[in-house]
mmCIF file of N, CA, C and O and ligand atoms in Angstrom:
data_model
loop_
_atom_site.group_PDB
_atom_site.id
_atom_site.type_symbol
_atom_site.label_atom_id
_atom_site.label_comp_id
_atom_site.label_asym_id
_atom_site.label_seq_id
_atom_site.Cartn_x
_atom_site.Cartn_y
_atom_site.Cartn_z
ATOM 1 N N UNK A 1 -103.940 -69.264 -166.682
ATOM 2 C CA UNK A 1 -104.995 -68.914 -165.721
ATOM 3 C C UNK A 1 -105.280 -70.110 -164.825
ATOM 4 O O UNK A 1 -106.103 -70.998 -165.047
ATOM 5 N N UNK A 2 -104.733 -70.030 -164.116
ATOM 6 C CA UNK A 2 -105.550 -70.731 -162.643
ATOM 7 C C UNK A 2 -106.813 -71.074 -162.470
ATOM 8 O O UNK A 2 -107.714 -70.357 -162.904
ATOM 9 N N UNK A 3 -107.077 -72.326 -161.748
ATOM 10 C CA UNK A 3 -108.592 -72.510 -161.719
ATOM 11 C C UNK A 3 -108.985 -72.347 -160.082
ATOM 12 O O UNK A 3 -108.076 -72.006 -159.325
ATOM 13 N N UNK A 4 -109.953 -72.520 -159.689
ATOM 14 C CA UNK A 4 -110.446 -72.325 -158.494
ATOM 15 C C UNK A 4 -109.619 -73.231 -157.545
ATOM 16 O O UNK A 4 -109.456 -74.442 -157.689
ATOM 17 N N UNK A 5 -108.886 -72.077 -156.075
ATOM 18 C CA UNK A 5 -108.446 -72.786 -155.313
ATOM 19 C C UNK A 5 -109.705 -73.139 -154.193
ATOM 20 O O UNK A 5 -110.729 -72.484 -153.997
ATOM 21 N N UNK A 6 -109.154 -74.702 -153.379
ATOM 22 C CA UNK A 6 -110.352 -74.686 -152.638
ATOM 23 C C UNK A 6 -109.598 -75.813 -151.281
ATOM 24 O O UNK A 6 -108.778 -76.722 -151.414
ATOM 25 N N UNK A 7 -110.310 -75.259 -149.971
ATOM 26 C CA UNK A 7 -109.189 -75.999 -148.917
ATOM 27 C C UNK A 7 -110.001 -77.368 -148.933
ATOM 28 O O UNK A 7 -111.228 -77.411 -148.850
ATOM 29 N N UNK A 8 -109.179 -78.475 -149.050
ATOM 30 C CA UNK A 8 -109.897 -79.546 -149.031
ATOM 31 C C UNK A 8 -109.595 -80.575 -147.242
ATOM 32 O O UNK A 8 -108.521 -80.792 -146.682
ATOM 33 N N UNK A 9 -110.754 -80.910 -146.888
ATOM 34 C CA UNK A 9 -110.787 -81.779 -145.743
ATOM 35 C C UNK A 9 -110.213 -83.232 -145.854
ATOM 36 O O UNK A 9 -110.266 -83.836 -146.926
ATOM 37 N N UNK A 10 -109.788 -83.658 -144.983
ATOM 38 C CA UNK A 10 -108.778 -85.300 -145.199
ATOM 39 C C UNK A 10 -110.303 -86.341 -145.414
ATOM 40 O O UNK A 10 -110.131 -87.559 -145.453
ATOM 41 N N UNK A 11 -111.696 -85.797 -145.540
ATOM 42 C CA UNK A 11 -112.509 -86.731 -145.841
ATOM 43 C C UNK A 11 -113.061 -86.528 -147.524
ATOM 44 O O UNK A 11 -113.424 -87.373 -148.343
ATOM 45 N N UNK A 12 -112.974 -85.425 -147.594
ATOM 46 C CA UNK A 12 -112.986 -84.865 -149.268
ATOM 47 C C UNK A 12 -111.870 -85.793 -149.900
ATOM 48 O O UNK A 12 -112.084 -86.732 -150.667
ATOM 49 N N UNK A 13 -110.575 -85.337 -149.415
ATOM 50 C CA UNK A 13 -109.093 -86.543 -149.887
ATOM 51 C C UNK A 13 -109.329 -87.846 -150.185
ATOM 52 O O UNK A 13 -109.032 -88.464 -151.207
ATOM 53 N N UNK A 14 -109.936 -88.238 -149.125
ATOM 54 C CA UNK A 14 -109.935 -89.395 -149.060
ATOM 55 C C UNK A 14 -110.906 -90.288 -150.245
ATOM 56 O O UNK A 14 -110.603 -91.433 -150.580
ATOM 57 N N UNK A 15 -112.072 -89.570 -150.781
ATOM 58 C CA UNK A 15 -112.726 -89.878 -152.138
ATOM 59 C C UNK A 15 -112.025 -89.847 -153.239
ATOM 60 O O UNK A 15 -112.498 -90.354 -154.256
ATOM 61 N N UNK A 16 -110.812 -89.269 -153.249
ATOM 62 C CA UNK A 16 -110.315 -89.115 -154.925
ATOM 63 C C UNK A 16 -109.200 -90.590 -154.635
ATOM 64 O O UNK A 16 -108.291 -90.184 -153.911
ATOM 65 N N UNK A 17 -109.072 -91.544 -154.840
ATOM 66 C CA UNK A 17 -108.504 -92.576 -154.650
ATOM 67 C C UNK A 17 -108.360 -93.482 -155.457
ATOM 68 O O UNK A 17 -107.773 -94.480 -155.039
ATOM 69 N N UNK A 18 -108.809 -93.473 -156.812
ATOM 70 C CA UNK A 18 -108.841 -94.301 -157.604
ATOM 71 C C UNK A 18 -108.287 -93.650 -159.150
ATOM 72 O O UNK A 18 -108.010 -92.472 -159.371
ATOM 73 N N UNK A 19 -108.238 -94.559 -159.913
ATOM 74 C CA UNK A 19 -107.087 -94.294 -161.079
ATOM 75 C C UNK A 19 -107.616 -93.174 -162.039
ATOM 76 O O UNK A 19 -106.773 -92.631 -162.752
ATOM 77 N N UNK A 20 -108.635 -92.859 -162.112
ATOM 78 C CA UNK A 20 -109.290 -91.800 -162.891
ATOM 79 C C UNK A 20 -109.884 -91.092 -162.266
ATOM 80 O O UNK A 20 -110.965 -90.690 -162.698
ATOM 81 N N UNK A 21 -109.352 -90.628 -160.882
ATOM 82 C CA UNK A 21 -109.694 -89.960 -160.035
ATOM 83 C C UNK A 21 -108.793 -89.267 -158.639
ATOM 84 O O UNK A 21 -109.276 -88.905 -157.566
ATOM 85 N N UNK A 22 -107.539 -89.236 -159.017
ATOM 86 C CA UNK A 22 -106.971 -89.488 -157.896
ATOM 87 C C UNK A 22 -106.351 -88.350 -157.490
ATOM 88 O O UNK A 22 -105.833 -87.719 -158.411
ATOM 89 N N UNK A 23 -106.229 -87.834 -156.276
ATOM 90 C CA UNK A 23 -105.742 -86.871 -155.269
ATOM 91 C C UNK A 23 -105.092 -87.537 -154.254
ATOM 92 O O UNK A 23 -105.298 -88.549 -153.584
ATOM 93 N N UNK A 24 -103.815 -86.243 -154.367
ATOM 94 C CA UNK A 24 -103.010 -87.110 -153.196
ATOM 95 C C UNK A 24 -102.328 -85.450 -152.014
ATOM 96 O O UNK A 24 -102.739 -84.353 -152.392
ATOM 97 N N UNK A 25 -101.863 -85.462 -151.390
ATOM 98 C CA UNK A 25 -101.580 -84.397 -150.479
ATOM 99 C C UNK A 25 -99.610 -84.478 -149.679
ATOM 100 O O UNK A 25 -98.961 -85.281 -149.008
ATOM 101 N N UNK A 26 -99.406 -83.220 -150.258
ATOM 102 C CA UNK A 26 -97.542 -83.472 -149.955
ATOM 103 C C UNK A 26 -97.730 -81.989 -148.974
ATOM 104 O O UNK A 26 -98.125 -80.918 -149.437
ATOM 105 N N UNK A 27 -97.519 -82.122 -148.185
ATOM 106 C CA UNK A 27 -96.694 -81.364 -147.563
ATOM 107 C C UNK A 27 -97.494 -79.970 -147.255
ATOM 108 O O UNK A 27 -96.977 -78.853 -147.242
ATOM 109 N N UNK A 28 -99.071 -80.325 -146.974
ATOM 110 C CA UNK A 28 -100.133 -79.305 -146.455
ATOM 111 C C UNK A 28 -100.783 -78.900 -147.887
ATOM 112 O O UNK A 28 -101.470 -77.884 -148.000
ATOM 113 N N UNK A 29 -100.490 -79.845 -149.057
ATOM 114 C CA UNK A 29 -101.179 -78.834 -150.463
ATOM 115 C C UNK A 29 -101.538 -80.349 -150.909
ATOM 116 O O UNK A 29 -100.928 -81.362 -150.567
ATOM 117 N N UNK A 30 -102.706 -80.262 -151.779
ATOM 118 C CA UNK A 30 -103.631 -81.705 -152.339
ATOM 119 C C UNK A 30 -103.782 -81.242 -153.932
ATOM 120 O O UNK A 30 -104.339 -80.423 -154.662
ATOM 121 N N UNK A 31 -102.710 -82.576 -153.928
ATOM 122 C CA UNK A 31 -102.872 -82.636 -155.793
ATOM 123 C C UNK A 31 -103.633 -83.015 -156.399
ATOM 124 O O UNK A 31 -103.937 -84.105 -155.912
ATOM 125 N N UNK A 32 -104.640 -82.680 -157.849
ATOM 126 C CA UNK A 32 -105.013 -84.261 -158.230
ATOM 127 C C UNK A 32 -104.159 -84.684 -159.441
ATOM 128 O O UNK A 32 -104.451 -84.148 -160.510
ATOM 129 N N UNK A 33 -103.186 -85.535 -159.424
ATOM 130 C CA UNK A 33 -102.375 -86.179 -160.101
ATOM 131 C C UNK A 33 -102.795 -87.109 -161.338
ATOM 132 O O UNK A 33 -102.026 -87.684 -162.108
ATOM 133 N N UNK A 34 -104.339 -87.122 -161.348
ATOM 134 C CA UNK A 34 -104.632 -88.230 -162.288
ATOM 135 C C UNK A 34 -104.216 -88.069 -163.525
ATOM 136 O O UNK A 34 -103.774 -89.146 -163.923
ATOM 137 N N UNK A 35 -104.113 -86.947 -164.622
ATOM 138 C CA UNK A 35 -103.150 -86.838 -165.243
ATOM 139 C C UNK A 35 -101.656 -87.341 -165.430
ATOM 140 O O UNK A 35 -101.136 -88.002 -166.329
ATOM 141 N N UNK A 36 -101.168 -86.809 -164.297
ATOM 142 C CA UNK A 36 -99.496 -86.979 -163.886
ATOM 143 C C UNK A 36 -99.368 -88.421 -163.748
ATOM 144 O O UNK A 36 -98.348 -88.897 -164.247
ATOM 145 N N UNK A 37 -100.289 -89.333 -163.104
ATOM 146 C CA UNK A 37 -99.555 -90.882 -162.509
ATOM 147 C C UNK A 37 -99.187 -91.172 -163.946
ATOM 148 O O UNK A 37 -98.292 -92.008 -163.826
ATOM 149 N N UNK A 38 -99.359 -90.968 -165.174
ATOM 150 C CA UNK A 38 -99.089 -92.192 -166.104
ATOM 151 C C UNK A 38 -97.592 -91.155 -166.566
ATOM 152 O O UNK A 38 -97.008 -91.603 -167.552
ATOM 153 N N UNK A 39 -97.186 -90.318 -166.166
ATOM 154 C CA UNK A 39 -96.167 -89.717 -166.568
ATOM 155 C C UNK A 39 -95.007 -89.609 -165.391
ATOM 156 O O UNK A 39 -93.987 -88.925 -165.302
ATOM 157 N N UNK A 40 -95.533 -90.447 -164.654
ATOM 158 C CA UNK A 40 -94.415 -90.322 -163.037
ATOM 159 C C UNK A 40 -93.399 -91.933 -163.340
ATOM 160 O O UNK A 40 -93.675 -93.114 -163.548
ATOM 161 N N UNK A 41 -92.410 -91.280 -163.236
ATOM 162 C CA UNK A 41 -90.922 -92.253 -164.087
ATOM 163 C C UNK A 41 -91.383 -93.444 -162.756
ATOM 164 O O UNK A 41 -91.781 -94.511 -163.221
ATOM 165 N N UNK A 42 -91.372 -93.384 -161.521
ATOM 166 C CA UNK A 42 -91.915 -94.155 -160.500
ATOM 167 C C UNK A 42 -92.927 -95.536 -160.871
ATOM 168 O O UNK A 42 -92.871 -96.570 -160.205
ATOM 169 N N UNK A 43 -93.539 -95.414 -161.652
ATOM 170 C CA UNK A 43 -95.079 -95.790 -161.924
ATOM 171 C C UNK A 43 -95.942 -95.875 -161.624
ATOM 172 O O UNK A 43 -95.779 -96.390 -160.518
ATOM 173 N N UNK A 44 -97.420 -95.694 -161.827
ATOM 174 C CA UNK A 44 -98.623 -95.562 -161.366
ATOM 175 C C UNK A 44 -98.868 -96.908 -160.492
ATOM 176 O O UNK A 44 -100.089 -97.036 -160.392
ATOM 177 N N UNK A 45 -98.344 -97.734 -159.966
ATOM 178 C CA UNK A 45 -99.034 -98.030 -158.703
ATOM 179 C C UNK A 45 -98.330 -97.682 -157.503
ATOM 180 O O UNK A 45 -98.860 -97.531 -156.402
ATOM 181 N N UNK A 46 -96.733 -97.526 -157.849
ATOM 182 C CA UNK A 46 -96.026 -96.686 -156.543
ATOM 183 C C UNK A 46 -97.030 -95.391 -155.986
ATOM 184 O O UNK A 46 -97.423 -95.376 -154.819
ATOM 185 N N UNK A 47 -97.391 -94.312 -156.969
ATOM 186 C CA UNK A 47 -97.887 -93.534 -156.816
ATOM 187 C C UNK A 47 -99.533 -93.766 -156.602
ATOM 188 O O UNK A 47 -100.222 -92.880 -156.098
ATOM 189 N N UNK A 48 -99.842 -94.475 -156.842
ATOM 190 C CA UNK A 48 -101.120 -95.141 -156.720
ATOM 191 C C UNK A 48 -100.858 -95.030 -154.735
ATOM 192 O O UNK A 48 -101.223 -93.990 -154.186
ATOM 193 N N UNK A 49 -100.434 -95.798 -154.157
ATOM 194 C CA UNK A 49 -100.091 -95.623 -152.944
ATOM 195 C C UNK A 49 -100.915 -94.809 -152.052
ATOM 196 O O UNK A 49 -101.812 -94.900 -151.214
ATOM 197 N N UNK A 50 -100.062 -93.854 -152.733
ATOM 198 C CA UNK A 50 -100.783 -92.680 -151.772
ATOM 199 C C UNK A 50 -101.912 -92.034 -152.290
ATOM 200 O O UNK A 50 -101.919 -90.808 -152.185
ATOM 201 N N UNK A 51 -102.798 -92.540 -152.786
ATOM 202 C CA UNK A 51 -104.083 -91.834 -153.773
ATOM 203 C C UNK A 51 -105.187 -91.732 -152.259
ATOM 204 O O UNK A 51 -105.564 -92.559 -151.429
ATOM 205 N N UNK A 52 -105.363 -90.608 -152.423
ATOM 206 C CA UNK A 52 -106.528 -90.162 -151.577
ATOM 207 C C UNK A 52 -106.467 -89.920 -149.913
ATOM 208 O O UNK A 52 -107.332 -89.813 -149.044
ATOM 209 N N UNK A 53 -104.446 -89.880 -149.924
ATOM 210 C CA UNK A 53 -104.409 -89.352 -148.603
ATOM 211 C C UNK A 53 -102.879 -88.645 -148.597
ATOM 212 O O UNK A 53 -102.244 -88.304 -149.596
ATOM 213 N N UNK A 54 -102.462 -88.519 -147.169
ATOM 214 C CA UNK A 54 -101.855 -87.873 -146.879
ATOM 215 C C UNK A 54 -100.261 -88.303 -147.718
ATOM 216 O O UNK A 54 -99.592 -88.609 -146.731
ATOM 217 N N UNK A 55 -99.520 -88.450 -148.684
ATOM 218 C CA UNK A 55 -98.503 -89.167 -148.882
ATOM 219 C C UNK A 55 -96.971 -88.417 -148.404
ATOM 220 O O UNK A 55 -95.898 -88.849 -148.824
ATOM 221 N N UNK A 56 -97.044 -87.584 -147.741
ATOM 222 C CA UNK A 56 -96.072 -86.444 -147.421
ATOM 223 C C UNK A 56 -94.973 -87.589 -147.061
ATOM 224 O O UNK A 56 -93.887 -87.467 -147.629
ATOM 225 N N UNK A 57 -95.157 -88.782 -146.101
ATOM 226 C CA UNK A 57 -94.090 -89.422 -145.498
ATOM 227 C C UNK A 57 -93.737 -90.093 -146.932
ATOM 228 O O UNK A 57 -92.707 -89.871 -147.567
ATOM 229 N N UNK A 58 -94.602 -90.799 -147.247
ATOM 230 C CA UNK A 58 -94.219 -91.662 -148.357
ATOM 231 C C UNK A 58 -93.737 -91.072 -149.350
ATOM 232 O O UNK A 58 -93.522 -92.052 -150.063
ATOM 233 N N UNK A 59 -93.328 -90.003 -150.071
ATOM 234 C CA UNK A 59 -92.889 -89.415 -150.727
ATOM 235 C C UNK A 59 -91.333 -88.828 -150.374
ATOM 236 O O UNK A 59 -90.491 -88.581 -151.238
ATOM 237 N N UNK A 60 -91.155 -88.674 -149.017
ATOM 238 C CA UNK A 60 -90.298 -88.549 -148.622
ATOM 239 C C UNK A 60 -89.364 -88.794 -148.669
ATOM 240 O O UNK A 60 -88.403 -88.089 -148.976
ATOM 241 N N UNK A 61 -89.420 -90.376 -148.235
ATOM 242 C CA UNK A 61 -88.662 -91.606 -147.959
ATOM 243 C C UNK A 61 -88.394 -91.717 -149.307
ATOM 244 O O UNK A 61 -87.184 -91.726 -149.530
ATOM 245 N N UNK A 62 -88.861 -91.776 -149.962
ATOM 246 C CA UNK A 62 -88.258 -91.929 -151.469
ATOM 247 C C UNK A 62 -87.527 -91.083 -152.442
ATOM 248 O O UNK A 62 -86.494 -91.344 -153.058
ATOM 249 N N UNK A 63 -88.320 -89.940 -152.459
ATOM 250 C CA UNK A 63 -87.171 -88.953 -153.281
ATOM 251 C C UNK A 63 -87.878 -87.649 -152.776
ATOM 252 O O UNK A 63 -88.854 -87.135 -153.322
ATOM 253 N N UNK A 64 -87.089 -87.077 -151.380
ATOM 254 C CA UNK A 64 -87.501 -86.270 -150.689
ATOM 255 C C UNK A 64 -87.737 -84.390 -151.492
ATOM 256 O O UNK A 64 -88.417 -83.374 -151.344
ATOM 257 N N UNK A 65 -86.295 -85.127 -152.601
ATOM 258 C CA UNK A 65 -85.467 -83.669 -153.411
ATOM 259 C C UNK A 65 -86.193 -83.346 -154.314
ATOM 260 O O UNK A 65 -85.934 -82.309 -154.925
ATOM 261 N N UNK A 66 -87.463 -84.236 -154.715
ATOM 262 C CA UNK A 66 -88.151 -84.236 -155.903
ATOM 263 C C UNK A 66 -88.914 -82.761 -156.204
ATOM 264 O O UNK A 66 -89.710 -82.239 -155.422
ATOM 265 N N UNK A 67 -88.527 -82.237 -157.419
ATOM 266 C CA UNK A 67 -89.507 -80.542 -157.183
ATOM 267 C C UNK A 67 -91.243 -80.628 -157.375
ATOM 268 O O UNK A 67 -91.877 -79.981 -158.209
ATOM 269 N N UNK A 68 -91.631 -81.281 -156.704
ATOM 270 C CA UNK A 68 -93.107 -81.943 -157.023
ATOM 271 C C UNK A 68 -93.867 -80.153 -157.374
ATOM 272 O O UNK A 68 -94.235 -79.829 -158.503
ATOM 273 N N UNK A 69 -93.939 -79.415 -156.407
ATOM 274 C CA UNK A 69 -94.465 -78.299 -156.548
ATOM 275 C C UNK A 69 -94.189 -77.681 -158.106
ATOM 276 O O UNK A 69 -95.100 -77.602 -158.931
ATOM 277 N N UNK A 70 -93.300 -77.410 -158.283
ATOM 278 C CA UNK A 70 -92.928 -77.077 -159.944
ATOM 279 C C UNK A 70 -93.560 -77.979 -160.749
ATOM 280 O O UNK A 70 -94.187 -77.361 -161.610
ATOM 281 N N UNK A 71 -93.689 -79.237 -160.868
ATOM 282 C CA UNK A 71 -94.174 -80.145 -161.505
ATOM 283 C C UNK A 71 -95.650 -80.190 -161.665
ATOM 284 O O UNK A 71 -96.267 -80.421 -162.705
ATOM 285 N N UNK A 72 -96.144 -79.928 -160.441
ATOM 286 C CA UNK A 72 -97.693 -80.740 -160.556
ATOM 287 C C UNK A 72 -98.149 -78.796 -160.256
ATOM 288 O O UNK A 72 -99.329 -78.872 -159.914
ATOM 289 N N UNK A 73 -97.876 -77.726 -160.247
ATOM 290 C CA UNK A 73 -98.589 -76.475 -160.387
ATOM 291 C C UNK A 73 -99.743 -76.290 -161.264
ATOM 292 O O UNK A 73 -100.398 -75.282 -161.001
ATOM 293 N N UNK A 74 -100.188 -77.048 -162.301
ATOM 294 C CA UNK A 74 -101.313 -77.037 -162.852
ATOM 295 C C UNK A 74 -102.412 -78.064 -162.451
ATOM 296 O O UNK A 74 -103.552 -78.125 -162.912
ATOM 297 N N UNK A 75 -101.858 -78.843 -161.521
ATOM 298 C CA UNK A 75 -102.746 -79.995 -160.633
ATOM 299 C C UNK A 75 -102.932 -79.438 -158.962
ATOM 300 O O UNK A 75 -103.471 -80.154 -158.118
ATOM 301 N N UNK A 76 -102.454 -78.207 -158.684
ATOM 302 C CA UNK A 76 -102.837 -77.855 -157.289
ATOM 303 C C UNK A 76 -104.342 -77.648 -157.562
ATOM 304 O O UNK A 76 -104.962 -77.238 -158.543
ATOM 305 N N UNK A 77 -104.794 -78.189 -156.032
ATOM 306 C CA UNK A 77 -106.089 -78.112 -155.675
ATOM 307 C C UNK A 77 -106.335 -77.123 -154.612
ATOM 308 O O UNK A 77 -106.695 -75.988 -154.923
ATOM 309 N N UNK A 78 -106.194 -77.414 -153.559
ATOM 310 C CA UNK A 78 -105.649 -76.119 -152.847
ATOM 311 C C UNK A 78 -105.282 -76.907 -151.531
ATOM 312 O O UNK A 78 -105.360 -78.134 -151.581
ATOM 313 N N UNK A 79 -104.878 -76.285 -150.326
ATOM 314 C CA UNK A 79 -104.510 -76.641 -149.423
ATOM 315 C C UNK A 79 -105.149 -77.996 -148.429
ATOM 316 O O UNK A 79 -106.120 -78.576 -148.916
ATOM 317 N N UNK A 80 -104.754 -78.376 -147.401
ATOM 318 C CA UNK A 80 -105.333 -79.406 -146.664
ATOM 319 C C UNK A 80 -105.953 -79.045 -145.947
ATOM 320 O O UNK A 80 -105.163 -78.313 -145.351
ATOM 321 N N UNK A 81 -106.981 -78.939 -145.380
ATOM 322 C CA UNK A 81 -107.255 -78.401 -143.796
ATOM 323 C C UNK A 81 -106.903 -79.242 -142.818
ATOM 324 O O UNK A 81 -107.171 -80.443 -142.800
ATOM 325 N N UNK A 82 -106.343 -78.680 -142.048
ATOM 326 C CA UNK A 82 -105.638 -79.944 -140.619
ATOM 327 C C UNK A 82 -106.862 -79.391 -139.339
ATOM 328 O O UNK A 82 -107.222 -78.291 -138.919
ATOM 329 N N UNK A 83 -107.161 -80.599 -139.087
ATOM 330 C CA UNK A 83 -108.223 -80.978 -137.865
ATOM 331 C C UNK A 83 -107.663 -81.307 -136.900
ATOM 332 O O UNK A 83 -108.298 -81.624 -135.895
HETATM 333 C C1 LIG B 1 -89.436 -91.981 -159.006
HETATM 334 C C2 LIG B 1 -92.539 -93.577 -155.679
HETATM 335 C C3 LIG B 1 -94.902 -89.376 -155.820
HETATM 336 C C4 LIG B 1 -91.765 -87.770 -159.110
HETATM 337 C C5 LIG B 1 -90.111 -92.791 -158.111
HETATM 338 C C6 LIG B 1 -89.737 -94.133 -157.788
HETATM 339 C C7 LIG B 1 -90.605 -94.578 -156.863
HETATM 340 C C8 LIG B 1 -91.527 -93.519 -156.571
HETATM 341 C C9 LIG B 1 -90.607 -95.948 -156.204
HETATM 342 C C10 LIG B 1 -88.607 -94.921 -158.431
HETATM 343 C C11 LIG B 1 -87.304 -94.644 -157.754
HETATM 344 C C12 LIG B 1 -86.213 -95.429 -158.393
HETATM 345 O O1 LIG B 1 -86.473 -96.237 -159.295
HETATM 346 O O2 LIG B 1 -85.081 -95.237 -157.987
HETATM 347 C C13 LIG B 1 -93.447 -92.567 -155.405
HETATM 348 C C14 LIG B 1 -94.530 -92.629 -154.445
HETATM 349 C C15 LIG B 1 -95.191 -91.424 -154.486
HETATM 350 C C16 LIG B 1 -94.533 -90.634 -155.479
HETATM 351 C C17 LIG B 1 -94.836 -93.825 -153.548
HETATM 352 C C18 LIG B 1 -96.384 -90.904 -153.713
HETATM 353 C C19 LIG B 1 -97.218 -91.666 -153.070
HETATM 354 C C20 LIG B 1 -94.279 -88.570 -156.739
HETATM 355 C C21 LIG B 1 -94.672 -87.225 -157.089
HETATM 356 C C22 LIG B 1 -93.778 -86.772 -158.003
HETATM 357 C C23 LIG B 1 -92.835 -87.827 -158.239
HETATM 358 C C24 LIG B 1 -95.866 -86.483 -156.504
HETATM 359 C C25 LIG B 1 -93.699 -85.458 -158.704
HETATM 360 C C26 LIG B 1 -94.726 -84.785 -159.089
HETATM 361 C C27 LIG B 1 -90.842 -88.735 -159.322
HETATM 362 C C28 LIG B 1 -89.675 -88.574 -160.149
HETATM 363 C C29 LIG B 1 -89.014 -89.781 -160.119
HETATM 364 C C30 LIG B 1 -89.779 -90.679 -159.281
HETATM 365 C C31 LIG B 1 -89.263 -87.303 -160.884
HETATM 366 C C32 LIG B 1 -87.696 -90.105 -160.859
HETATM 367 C C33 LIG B 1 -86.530 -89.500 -160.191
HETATM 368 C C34 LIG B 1 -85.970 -90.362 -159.118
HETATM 369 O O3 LIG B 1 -86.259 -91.547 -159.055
HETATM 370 O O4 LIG B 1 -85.200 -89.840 -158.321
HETATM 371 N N1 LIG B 1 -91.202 -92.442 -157.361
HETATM 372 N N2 LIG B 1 -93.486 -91.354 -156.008
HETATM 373 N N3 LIG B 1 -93.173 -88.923 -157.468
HETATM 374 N N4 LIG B 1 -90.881 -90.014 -158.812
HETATM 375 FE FE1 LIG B 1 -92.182 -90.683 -157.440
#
């Protein structure tokens, strides 16, 4: 069961930024990963990076092929709103 989806603003994003708190946003959808960073083969300060914003490029550039969506489906938050 799914929990509440909800569209989040790039100023909402921008609060979850820290290690027991963190949201990050790939590709128009906002994760909160705080769970996931200590299980990302990468390590939690690569991924730390992008905590509390947009990381779509930065994720990219690195391992574009990655199935993040399959992975983090129990950490969707819900979409981005673009302003
Ligand atoms: C590996 C960075 C987000 C999954 C890595 C590595 C780096 C990195 C530097 C190591 C690559 C290597 O040693 O060759 C980042 C950054 C992120 C990010 C900066 C966002 C700001 C994510 C997310 C996921 C993910 C959201 C999936 C939910 C993986 C996996 C690997 C990995 C599966 C190992 C596979 C591989 O290296 O090809 N990441 N990562 N990462 N990351 Fe991330």
């Amino acid at each position: 069961t799914g929990g509440q989806v909800m569209a989040v603003t790039v100023e909402e994003l921008q609060k979850h930024n820290t290690l027991d708190d963190c949201w990050l946003s790939i590709r128009g959808k906002v994760y909160n990963v705080t769970q996931y960073l200590h299980f990302h083969p990468g390590g939690v300060d690569e991924m730390m990076r992008g905590a509390g914003s947009d990381a779509t490029d930065l994720f990219n550039e690195i391992h574009r092929y990655v199935n993040y969506e399959s992975m983090l489906k129990k950490c969707f938050v819900g979409p981005l709103v673009i302003e």
